[in-house]
Amino acid sequence: MGQSLVQNYIHIVFSTKNREKLILPEYEEQLFKYLGGICKNNECNPVQVGGYLDHIHILCILSKKITVSQLLEDLKSNSSKWIKTLDIKMNGFYWQRGYGVFSVSKDRVDTVKRYIKNQKNHHTNITFQDEYKKILEELSIEYNELYLWD
């Protein structure tokens, strides 16, 4: 084949350090746009970015030019540095070390997009920890809860 063609939709999930509720309403839209911009800069077309007080969800198309770990390093390090410039009360903002990245089939893209858009309503009934464990269980991903949050 003379041409390399790739279309990998991925659902990225990560949280603030210790799941502190630091994604404040006054900054969340700016943060979502900033994260989308980082995706674009890495040629990972953002489909939907959202989250709630203590975590982020990103649905994007992973570029063939970058690894998942490179993208996450760029997303987390640059956004953490940036958000600290907005307000002195954000000086303690950090992301948790780990993350989840899950492949999404094309026929589920709209479902995941709606799910990310609906985070505020979704989290009136469920914590981030329970949401994340539910995602892992639905995808049959084995995990050890001792290591899931640190």
Coordinates of C-alpha atoms in Angstrom, one line a residue:
M1 CA 0.0 0.0 0.0
G2 CA 1.3 3.4 -0.9
Q3 CA -0.8 5.4 1.6
S4 CA -1.1 5.0 5.4
L5 CA -4.7 5.5 6.5
V6 CA -5.7 5.5 10.2
Q7 CA -8.9 6.3 12.1
N8 CA -8.7 5.5 15.8
Y9 CA -11.4 7.1 17.9
I10 CA -10.3 7.1 21.6
H11 CA -12.1 8.1 24.8
I12 CA -9.6 9.6 27.3
V13 CA -10.4 9.9 31.0
F14 CA -8.3 11.4 33.7
S15 CA -8.8 13.1 37.0
T16 CA -7.4 15.8 39.2
K17 CA -4.9 14.8 41.8
N18 CA -6.7 13.1 44.7
R19 CA -9.9 13.8 42.8
E20 CA -10.0 17.3 44.2
K21 CA -12.9 19.3 42.9
L22 CA -10.7 21.9 41.1
I23 CA -12.4 22.2 37.7
L24 CA -14.3 25.2 38.8
P25 CA -17.3 26.3 36.8
E26 CA -15.8 29.7 36.0
Y27 CA -12.8 27.9 34.2
E28 CA -14.3 24.7 32.9
E29 CA -15.2 25.9 29.4
Q30 CA -11.8 27.6 28.9
L31 CA -10.2 24.3 30.1
F32 CA -12.2 22.2 27.7
K33 CA -11.3 24.5 24.8
Y34 CA -7.6 24.5 25.9
L35 CA -7.5 20.7 26.0
G36 CA -9.2 20.6 22.6
G37 CA -6.6 22.9 21.3
I38 CA -3.8 20.6 22.5
C39 CA -5.5 17.8 20.7
K40 CA -5.6 19.8 17.5
N41 CA -1.9 20.8 17.9
N42 CA -1.1 17.1 18.0
E43 CA -3.3 16.4 14.9
C44 CA -5.7 14.5 17.2
N45 CA -9.1 15.9 16.0
P46 CA -11.2 16.6 19.1
V47 CA -14.8 15.4 18.8
Q48 CA -15.9 16.3 22.3
V49 CA -14.2 17.5 25.4
G50 CA -16.0 17.8 28.8
G51 CA -16.0 16.7 32.4
Y52 CA -17.0 17.7 35.8
L53 CA -15.4 19.1 39.0
D54 CA -12.7 16.4 39.4
H55 CA -12.2 14.7 36.0
I56 CA -12.0 15.1 32.2
H57 CA -13.4 13.1 29.3
I58 CA -12.0 13.6 25.8
L59 CA -13.2 11.9 22.6
C60 CA -10.8 12.4 19.8
I61 CA -9.3 10.8 16.7
L62 CA -5.7 9.7 17.6
S63 CA -3.2 10.9 15.0
K64 CA -0.9 8.3 13.4
K65 CA 2.0 10.7 14.3
I66 CA 1.7 10.4 18.1
T67 CA 1.5 7.8 20.8
V68 CA -1.2 7.8 23.4
S69 CA 1.4 8.4 26.2
Q70 CA 2.8 11.4 24.3
L71 CA -0.7 12.9 23.8
L72 CA -1.5 12.4 27.5
E73 CA 1.8 13.9 28.6
D74 CA 1.1 17.0 26.4
L75 CA -2.5 17.3 27.5
K76 CA -1.8 17.0 31.2
S77 CA 1.4 19.0 31.5
N78 CA 0.4 21.9 29.4
S79 CA -3.1 22.3 30.7
S80 CA -1.9 22.0 34.3
K81 CA 0.7 24.8 33.7
W82 CA -1.9 26.9 31.9
I83 CA -4.7 26.7 34.4
K84 CA -2.3 27.9 37.2
T85 CA -1.9 31.2 35.3
L86 CA -5.6 32.0 35.5
D87 CA -5.9 32.6 39.2
I88 CA -3.7 32.3 42.3
K89 CA -6.3 29.9 43.8
M90 CA -5.4 27.4 41.0
N91 CA -1.7 27.1 42.1
G92 CA -2.4 23.8 43.7
F93 CA -3.9 22.3 40.5
Y94 CA -2.4 19.0 39.4
W95 CA -3.6 16.0 37.4
Q96 CA -3.5 12.4 38.8
R97 CA -0.7 10.4 37.3
G98 CA -2.7 7.7 35.6
Y99 CA -5.4 7.8 32.9
G100 CA -7.8 5.6 31.0
V101 CA -7.8 5.5 27.2
F102 CA -10.4 3.3 25.4
S103 CA -11.0 2.7 21.8
V104 CA -14.4 3.6 20.4
S105 CA -16.0 2.1 17.4
K106 CA -17.4 4.5 14.8
D107 CA -20.9 3.4 15.5
R108 CA -20.6 4.4 19.2
V109 CA -19.0 7.9 18.6
D110 CA -22.4 9.7 18.9
T111 CA -23.2 7.8 22.1
V112 CA -19.8 8.7 23.7
K113 CA -20.1 12.3 22.5
R114 CA -23.6 12.6 24.2
Y115 CA -22.2 10.9 27.3
I116 CA -19.4 13.5 27.6
K117 CA -21.8 16.4 26.9
N118 CA -24.0 15.2 29.7
Q119 CA -21.4 15.0 32.5
K120 CA -23.0 17.5 34.9
N121 CA -26.4 15.8 34.8
H122 CA -24.7 12.4 34.9
H123 CA -22.8 13.2 38.1
T124 CA -25.9 14.2 40.1
N125 CA -26.3 10.4 40.7
I126 CA -22.8 8.9 40.5
T127 CA -19.3 9.7 41.7
F128 CA -16.3 9.8 39.4
Q129 CA -14.9 6.7 41.0
D130 CA -18.1 4.7 40.5
E131 CA -18.4 6.0 36.9
Y132 CA -14.8 5.0 36.1
K133 CA -15.2 1.5 37.6
K134 CA -18.4 1.1 35.6
I135 CA -16.6 2.0 32.4
L136 CA -13.8 -0.5 33.2
E137 CA -16.4 -3.2 34.0
E138 CA -18.4 -2.5 30.8
L139 CA -15.2 -2.9 28.8
S140 CA -14.2 -6.0 30.7
I141 CA -10.9 -4.4 31.8
E142 CA -9.4 -6.0 34.9
Y143 CA -8.1 -3.7 37.6
N144 CA -6.9 -3.7 41.1
E145 CA -8.6 -1.0 43.1
L146 CA -5.6 -0.7 45.4
Y147 CA -3.7 0.9 42.5
L148 CA -6.6 2.5 40.7
W149 CA -6.6 5.9 42.5
D150 CA -2.9 6.5 43.4

